[in-house]
N, CA, C and O of each residue as an XYZ file, in Angstrom:
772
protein
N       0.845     -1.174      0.000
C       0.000      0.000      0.000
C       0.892      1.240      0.000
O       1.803      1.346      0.821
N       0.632      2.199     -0.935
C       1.544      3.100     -1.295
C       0.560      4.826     -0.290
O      -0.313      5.454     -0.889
N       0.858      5.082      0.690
C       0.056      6.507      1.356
C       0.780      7.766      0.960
O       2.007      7.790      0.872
N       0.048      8.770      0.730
C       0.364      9.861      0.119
C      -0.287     11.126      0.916
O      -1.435     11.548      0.778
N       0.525     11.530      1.612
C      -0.050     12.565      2.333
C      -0.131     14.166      1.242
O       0.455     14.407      0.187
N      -1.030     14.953      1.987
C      -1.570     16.645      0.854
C      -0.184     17.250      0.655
O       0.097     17.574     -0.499
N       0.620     17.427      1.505
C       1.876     17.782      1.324
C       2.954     17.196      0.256
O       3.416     17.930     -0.617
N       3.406     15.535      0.405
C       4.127     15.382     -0.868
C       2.632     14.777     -2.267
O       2.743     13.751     -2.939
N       1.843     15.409     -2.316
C       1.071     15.117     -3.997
C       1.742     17.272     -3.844
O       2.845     17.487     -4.346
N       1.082     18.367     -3.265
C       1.648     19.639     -3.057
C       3.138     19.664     -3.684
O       3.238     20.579     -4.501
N       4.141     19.026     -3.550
C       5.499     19.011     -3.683
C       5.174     18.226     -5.226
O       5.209     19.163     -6.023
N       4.950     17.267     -5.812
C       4.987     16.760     -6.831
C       4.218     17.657     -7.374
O       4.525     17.719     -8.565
N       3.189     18.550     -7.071
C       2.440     18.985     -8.386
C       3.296     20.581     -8.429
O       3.285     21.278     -9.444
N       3.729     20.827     -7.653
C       4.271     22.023     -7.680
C       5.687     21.923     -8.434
O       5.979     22.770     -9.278
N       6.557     20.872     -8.113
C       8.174     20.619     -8.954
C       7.733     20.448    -10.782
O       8.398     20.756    -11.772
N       6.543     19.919    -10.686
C       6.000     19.441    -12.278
C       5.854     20.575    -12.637
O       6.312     20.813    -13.755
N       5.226     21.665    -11.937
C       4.686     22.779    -12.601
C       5.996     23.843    -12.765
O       6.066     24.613    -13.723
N       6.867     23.789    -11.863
C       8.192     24.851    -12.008
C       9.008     24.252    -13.428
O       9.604     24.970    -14.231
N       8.863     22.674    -13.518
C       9.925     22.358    -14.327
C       9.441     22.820    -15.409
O      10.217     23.522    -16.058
N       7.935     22.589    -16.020
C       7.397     22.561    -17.060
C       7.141     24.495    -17.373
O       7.364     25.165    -18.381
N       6.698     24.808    -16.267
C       6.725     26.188    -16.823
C       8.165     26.922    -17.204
O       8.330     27.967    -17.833
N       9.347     25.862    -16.503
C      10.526     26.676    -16.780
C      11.287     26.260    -18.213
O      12.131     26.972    -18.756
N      10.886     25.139    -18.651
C      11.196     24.966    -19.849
C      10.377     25.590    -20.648
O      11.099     25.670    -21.642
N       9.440     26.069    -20.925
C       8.307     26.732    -21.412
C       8.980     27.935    -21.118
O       9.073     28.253    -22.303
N       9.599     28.994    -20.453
C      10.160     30.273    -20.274
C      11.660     29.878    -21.036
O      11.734     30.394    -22.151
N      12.556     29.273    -20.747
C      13.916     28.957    -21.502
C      13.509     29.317    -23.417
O      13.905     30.154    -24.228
N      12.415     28.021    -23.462
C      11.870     27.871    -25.306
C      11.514     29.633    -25.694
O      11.824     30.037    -26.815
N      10.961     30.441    -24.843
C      10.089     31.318    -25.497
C      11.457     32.498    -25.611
O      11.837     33.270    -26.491
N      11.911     32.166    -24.270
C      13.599     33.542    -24.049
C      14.341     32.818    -25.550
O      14.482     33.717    -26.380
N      14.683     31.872    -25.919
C      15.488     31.879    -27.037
C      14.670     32.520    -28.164
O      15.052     33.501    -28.803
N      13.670     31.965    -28.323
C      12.448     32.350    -29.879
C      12.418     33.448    -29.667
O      12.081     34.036    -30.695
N      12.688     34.488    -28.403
C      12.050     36.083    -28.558
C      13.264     36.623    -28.453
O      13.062     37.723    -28.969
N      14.580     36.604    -28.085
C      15.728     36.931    -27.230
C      15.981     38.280    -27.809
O      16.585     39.051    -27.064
N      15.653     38.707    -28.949
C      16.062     40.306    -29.524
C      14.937     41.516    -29.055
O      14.964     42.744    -28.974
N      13.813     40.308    -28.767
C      12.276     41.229    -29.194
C      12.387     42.128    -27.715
O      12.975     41.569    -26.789
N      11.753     43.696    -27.458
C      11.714     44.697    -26.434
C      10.445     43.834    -25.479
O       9.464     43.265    -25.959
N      10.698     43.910    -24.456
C       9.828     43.979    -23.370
C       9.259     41.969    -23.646
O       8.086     41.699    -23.387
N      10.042     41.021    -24.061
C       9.238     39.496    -23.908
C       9.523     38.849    -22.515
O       9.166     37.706    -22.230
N      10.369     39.896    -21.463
C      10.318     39.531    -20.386
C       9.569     39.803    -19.434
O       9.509     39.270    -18.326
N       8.867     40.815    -19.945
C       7.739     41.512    -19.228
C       6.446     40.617    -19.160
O       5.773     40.253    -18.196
N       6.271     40.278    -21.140
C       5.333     39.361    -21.615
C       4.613     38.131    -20.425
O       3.642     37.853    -19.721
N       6.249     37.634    -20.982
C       6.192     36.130    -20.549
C       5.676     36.380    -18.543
O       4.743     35.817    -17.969
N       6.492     37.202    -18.052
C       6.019     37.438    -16.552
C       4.633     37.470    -16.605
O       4.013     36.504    -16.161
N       3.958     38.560    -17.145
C       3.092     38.344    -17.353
C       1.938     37.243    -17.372
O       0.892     37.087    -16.742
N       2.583     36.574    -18.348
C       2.026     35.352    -18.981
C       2.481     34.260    -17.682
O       1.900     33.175    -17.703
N       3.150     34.416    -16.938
C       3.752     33.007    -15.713
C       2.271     33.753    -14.479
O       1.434     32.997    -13.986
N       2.273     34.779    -14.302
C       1.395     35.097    -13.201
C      -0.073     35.072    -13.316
O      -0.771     34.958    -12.309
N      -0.806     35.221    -15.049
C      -1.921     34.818    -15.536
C      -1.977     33.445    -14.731
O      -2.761     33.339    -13.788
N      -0.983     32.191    -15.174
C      -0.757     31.061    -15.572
C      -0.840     30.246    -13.470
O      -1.416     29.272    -12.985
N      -0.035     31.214    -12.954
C      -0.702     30.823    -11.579
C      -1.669     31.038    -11.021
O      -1.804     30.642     -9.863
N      -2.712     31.778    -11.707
C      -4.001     31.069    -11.257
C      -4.806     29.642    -11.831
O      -5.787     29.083    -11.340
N      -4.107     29.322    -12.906
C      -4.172     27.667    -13.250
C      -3.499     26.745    -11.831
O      -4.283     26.214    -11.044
N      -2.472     26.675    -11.697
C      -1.584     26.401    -10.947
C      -2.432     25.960     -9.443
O      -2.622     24.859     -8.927
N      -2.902     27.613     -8.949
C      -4.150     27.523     -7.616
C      -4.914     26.341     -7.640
O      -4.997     25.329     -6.945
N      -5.576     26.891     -8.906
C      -6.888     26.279     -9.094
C      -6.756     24.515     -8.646
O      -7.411     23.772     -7.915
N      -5.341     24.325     -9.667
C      -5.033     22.722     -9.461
C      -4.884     22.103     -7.953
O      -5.415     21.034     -7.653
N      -4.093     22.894     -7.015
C      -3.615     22.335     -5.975
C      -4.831     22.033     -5.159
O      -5.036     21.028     -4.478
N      -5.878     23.442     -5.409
C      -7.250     23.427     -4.365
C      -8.153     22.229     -4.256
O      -8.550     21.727     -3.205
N      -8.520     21.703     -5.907
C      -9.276     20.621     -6.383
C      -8.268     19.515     -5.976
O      -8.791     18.487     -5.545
N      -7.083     19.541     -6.031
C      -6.329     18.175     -5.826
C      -6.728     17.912     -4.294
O      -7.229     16.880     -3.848
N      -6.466     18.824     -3.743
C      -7.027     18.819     -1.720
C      -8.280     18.466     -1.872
O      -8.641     17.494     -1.208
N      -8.993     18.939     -2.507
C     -10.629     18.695     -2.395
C     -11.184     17.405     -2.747
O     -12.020     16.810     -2.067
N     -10.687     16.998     -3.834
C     -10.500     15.697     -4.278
C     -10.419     14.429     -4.108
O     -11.124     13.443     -4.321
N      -9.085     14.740     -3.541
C      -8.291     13.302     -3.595
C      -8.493     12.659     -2.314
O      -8.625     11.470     -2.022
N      -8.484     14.027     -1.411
C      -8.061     13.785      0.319
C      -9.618     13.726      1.183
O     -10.705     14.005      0.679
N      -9.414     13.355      2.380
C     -10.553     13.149      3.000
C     -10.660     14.790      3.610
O      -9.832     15.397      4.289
N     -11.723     15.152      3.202
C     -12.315     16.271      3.701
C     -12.288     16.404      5.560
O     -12.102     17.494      6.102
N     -12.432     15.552      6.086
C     -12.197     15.818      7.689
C     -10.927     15.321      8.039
O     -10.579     14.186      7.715
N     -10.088     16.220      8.787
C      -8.683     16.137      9.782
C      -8.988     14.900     10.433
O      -9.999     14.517     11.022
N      -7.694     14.272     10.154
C      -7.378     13.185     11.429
C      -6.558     13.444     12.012
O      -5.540     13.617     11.342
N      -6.436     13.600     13.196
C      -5.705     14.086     14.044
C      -5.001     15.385     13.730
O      -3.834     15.749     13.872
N      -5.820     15.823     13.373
C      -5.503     17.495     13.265
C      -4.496     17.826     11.817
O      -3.774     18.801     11.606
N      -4.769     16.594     10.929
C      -4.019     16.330      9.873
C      -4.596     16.226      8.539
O      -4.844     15.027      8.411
N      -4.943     16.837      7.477
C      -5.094     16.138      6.276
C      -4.759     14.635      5.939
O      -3.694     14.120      5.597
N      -6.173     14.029      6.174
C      -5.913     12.521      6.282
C      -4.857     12.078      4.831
O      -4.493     12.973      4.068
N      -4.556     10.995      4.657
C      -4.104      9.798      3.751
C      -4.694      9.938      2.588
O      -5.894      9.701      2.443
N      -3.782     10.408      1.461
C      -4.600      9.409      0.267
C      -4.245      7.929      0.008
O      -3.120      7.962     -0.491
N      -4.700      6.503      0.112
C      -4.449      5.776      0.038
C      -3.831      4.966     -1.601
O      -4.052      5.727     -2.543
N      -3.331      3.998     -1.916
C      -3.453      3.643     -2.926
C      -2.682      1.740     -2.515
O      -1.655      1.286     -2.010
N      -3.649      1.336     -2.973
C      -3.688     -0.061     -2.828
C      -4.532     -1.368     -3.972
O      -5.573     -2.022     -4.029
N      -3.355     -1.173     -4.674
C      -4.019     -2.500     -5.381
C      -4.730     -3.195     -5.429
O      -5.631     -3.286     -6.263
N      -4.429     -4.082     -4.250
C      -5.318     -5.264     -4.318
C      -6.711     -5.075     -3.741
O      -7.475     -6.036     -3.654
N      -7.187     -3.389     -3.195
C      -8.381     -3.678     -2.847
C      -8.924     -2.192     -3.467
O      -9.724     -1.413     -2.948
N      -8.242     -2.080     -4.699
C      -9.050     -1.121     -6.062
C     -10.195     -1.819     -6.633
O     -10.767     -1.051     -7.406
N     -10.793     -3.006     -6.572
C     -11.723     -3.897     -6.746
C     -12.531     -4.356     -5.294
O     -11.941     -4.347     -4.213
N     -13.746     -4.695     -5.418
C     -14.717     -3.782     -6.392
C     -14.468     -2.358     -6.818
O     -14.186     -1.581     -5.906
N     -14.513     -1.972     -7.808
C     -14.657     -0.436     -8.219
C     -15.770      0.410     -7.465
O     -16.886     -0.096     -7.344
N     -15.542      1.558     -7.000
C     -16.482      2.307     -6.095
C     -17.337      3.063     -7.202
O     -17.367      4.266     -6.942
N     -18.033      2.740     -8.343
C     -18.310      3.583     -9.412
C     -19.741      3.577     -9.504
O     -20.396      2.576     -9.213
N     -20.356      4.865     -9.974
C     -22.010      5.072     -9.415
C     -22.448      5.510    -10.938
O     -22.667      6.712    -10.793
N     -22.629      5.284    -11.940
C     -22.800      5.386    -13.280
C     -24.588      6.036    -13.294
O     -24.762      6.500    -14.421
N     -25.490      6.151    -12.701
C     -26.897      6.364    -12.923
C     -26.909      7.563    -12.205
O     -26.832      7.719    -10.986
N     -27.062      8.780    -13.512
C     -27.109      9.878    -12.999
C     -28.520     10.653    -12.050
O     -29.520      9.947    -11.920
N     -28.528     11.229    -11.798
C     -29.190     11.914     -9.952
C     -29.876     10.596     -9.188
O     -30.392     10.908     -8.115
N     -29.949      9.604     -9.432
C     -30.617      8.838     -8.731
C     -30.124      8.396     -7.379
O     -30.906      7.826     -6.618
N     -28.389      8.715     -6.899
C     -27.967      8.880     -5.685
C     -28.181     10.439     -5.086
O     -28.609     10.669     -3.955
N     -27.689     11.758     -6.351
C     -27.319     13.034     -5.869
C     -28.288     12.690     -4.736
O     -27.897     11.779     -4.006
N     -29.241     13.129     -4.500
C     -30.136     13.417     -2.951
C     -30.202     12.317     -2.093
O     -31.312     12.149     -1.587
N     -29.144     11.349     -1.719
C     -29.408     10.670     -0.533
C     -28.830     11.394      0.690
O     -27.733     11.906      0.916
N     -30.298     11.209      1.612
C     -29.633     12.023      2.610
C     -28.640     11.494      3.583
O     -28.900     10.652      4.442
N     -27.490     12.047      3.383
C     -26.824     11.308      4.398
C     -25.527     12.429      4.914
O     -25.398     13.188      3.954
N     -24.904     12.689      5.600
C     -24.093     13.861      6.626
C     -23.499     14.625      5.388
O     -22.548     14.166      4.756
N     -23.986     15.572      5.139
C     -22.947     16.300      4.541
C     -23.431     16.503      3.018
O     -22.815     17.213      2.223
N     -24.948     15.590      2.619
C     -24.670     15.825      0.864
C     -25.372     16.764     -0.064
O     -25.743     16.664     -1.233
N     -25.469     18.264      1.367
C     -26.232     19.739      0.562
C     -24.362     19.925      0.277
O     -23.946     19.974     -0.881
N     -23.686     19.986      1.113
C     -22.222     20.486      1.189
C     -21.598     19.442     -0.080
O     -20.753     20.040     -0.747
N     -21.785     18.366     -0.427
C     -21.432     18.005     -1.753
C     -21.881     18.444     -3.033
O     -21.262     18.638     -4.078
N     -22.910     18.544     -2.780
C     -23.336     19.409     -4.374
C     -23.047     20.673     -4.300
O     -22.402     20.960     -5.309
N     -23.228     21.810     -3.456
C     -22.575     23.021     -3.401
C     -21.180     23.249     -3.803
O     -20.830     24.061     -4.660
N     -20.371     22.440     -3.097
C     -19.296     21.648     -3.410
C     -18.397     21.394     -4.673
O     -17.370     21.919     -5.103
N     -19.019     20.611     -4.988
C     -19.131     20.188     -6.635
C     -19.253     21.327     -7.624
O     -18.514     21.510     -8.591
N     -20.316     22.092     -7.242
C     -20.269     22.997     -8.261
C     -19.518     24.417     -8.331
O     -19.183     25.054     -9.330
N     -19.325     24.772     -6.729
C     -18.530     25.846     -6.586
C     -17.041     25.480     -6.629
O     -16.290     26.344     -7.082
N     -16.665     24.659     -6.340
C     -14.942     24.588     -6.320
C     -14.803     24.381     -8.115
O     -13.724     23.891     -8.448
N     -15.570     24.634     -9.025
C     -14.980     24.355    -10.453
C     -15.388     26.258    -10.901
O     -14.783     26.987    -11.687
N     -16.222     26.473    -10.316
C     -16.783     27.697    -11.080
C     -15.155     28.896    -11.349
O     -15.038     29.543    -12.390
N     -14.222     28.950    -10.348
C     -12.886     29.267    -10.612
C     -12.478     28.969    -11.736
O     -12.327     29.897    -12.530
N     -12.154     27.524    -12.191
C     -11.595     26.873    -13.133
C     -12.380     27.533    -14.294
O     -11.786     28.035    -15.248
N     -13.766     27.520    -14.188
C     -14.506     28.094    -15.845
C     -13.866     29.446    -15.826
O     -13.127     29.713    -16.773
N     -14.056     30.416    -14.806
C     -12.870     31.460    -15.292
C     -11.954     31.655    -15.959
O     -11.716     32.204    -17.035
N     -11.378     31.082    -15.118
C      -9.290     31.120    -15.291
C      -8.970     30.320    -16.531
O      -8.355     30.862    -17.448
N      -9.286     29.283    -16.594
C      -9.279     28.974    -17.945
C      -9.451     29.525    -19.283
O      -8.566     29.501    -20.139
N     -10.406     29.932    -19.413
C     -10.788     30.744    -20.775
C      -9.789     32.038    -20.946
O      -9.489     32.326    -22.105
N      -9.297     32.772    -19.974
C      -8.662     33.821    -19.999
C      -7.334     33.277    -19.891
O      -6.603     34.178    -20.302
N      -6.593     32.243    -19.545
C      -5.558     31.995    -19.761
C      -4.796     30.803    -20.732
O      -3.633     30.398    -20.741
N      -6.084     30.408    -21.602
C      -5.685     29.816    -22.507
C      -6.594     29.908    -23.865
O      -7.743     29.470    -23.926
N      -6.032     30.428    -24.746
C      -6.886     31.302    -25.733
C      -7.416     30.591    -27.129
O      -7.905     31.242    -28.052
N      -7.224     28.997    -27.142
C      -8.147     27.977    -27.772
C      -9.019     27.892    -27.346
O      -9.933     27.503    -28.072
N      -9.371     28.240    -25.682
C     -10.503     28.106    -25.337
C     -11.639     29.382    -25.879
O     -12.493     29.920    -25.173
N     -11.457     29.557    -26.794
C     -12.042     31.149    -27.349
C     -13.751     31.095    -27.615
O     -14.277     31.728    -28.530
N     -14.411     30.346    -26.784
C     -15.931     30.121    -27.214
C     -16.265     29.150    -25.752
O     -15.624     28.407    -25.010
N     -17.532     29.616    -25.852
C     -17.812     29.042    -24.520
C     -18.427     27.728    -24.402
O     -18.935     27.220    -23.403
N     -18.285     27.193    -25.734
C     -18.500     25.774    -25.410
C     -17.382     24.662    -25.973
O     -17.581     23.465    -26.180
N     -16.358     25.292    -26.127
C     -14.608     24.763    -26.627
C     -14.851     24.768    -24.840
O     -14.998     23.683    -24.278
N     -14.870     25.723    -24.246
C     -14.598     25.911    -22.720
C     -15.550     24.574    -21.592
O     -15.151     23.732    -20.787
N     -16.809     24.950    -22.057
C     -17.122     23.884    -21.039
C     -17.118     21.944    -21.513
O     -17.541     20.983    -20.870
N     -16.522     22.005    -22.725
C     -15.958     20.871    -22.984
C     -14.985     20.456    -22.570
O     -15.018     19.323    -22.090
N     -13.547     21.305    -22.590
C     -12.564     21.561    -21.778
C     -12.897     20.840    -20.309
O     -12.187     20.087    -19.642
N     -13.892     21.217    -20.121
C     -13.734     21.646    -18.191
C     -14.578     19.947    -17.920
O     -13.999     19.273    -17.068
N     -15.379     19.519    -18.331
C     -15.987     17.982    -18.805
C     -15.310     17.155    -18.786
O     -15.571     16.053    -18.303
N     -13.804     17.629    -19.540
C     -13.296     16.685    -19.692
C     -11.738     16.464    -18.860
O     -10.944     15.581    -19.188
N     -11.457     17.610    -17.550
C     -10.772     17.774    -16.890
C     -12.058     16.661    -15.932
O     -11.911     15.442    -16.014
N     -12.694     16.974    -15.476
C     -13.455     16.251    -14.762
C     -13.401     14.853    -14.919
O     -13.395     14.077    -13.964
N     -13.360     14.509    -16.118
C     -13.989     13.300    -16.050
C     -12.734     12.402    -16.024
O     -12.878     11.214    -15.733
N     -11.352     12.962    -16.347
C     -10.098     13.041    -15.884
C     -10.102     12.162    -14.439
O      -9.826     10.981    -14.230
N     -10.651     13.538    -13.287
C     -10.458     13.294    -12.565
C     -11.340     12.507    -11.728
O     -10.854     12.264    -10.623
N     -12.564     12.012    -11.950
C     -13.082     10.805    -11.628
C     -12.624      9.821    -11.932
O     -12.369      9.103    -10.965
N     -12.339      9.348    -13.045
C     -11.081      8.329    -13.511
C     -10.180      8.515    -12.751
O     -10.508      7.925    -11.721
N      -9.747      8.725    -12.688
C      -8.063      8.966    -11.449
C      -8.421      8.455    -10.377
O      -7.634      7.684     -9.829
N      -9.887      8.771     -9.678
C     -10.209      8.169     -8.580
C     -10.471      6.701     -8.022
O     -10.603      6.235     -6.890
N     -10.490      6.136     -9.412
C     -10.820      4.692    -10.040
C      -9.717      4.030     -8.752
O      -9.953      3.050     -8.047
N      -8.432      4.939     -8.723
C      -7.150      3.963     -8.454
C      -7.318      3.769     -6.968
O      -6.874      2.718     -6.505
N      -7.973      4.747     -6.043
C      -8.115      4.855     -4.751
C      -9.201      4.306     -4.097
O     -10.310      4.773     -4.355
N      -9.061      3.100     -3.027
C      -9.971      2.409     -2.975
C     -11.074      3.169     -1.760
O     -12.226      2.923     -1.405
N      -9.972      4.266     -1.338
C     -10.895      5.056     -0.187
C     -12.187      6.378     -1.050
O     -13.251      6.771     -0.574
N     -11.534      6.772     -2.430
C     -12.451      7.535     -2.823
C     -13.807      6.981     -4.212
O     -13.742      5.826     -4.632
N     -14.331      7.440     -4.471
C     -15.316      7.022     -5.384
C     -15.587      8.329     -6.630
O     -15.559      9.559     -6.614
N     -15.858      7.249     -7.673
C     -16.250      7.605     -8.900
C     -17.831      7.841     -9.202
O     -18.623      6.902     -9.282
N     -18.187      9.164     -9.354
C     -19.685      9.454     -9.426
C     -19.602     10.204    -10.636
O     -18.818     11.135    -10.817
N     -20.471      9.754    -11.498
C     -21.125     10.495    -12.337
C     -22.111     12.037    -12.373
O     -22.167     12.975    -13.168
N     -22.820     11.706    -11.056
C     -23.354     12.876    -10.385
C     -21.940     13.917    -10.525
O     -21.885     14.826    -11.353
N     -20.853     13.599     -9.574
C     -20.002     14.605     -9.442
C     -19.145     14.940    -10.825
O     -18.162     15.679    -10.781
N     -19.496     14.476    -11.756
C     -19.198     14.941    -12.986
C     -19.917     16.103    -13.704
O     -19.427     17.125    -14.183
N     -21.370     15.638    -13.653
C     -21.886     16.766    -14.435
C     -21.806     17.908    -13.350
O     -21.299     18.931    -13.809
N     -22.241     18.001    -11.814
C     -21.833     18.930    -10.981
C     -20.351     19.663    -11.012
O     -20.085     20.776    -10.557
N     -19.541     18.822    -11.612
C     -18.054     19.865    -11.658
C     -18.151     20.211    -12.746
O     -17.826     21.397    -12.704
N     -18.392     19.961    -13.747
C     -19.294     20.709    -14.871
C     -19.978     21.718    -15.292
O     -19.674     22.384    -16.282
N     -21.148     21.943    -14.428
C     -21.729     22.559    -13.989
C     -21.473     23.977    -13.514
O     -21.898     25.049    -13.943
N     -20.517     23.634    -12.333
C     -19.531     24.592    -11.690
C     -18.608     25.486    -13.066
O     -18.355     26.689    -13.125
N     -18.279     24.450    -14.006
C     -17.583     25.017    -14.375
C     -18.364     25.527    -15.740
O     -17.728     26.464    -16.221
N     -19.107     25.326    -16.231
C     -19.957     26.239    -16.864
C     -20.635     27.301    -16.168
O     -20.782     27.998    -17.172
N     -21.113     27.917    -15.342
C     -21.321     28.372    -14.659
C     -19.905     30.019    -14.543
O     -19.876     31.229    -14.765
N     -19.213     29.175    -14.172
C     -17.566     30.131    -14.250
C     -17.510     30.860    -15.690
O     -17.269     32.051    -15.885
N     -17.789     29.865    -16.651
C     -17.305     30.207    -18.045
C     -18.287     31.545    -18.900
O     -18.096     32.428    -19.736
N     -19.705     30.848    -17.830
C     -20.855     31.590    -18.313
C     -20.231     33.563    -18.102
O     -20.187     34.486    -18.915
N     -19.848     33.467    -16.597
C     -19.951     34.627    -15.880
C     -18.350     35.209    -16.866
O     -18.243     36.397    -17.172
N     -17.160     34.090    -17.277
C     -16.123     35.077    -18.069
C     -16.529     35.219    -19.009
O     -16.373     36.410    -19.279
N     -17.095     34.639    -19.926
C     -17.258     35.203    -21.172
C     -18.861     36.369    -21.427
O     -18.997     37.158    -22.362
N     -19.529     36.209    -20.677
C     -20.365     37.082    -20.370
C     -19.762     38.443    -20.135
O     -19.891     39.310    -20.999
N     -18.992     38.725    -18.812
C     -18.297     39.964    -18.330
C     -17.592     40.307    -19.470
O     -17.351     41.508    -19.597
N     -17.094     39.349    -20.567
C     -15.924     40.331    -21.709
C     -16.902     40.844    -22.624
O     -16.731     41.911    -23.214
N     -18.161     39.958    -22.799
C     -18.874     40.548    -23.601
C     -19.528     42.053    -23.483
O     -19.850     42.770    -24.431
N     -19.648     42.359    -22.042
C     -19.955     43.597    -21.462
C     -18.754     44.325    -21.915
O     -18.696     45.177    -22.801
N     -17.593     43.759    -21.009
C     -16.425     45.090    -21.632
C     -16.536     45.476    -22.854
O     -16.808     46.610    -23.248
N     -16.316     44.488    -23.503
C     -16.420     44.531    -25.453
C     -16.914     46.019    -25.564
O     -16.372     47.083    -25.864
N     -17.924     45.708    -25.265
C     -19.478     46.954    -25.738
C     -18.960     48.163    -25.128
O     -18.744     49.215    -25.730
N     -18.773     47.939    -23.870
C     -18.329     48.976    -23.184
C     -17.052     50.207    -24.350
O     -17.295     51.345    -24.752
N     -15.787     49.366    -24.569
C     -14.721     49.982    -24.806
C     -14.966     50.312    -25.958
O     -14.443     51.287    -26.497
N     -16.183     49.195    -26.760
C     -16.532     49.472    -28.490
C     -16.779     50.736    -28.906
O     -17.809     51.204    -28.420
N     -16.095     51.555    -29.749
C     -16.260     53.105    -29.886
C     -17.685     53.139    -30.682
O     -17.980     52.467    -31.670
N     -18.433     54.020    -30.048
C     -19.843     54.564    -30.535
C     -19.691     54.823    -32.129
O     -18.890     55.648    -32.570
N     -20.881     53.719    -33.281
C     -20.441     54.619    -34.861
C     -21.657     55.544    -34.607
O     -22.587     55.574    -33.800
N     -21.154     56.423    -35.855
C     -22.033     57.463    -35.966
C     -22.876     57.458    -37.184
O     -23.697     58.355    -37.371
């Protein structure tokens, strides 16, 4: 059984993200190296880029890890082979969402607010996402990512519910960025005559 405490998955997702963004700054300093101000750019472009970065670490805590302290600790993520079977997987959509049981107004709230960030930050920091339904496809399919991923952990579970709800969330996000630019748009659009 392999345990993974919030701190080293924190350290692995954070070394991935320095290495990768720093080769990504090296590639762009050679391709621009004459051009005025691509250090400004790219800064720029690294501090957009950590609110991707946020977004990841928050959902990875939210996620992966058990929502209540053990012993005053961000419990265990577990990972154990031999008892990844049965699969914890709930495939029939809302027909669980409303069971009442401790806590599951705070899961759907949940669900949908910890992505509504991501529909943001996304669209504004990556500019294929240029339409708002390139975007909430995007965000569908980060999700469904990460229910799969959960497949491996025999302590967490795979819901379909919590798919279209992070979804949701994150349409929701995408609605409110691309909405607000559409306001600016108009706003800055010079009056014809």
């Amino acid at each position: 059984m392999i345990e993974i405490t919030y701190g080293q998955m924190l350290v692995f997702i954070t070394l991935a993200w320095i290495i990768t963004r720093s080769l990504v700054l090296v590639k762009k300093a050679r391709a621009s190296w004459p051009e005025k101000n691509a250090t400004k750019k790219n800064l720029l472009r690294e501090l957009q880029l950590l609110m991707v970065y946020i977004c990841l670490i928050v959902i990875a805590r939210i996620v992966y890890f058990p929502w209540h302290h053990v012993d005053g600790h961000i419990g265990l993520l577990r990972l154990d082979p031999a008892r990844i079977l049965p699969l914890r997987l709930n495939l029939l959509p809302i027909v669980r969402l409303f069971e009442v049981y401790d806590g599951w107004q705070m899961n759907i709230i949940g669900n949908i607010t910890m992505f509504i960030p991501v529909g943001l930050v996304w669209p504004l920091c990556f500019k294929k996402l240029d339409s708002i339904w390139k975007t909430i496809l995007a965000g569908g399919g980060f999700s469904l990512f990460i229910e799969i991923s959960q497949l491996l952990f025999y302590e967490r579970s795979t819901d379909v519910d919590d798919l279209l709800l992070n979804t949701l969330g994150f349409t929701i996000g995408a609605l409110i960025f691309f909405g607000s630019r559409k306001i600016v748009r108009r706003k800055v659009k010079p009056t014809e005559k």
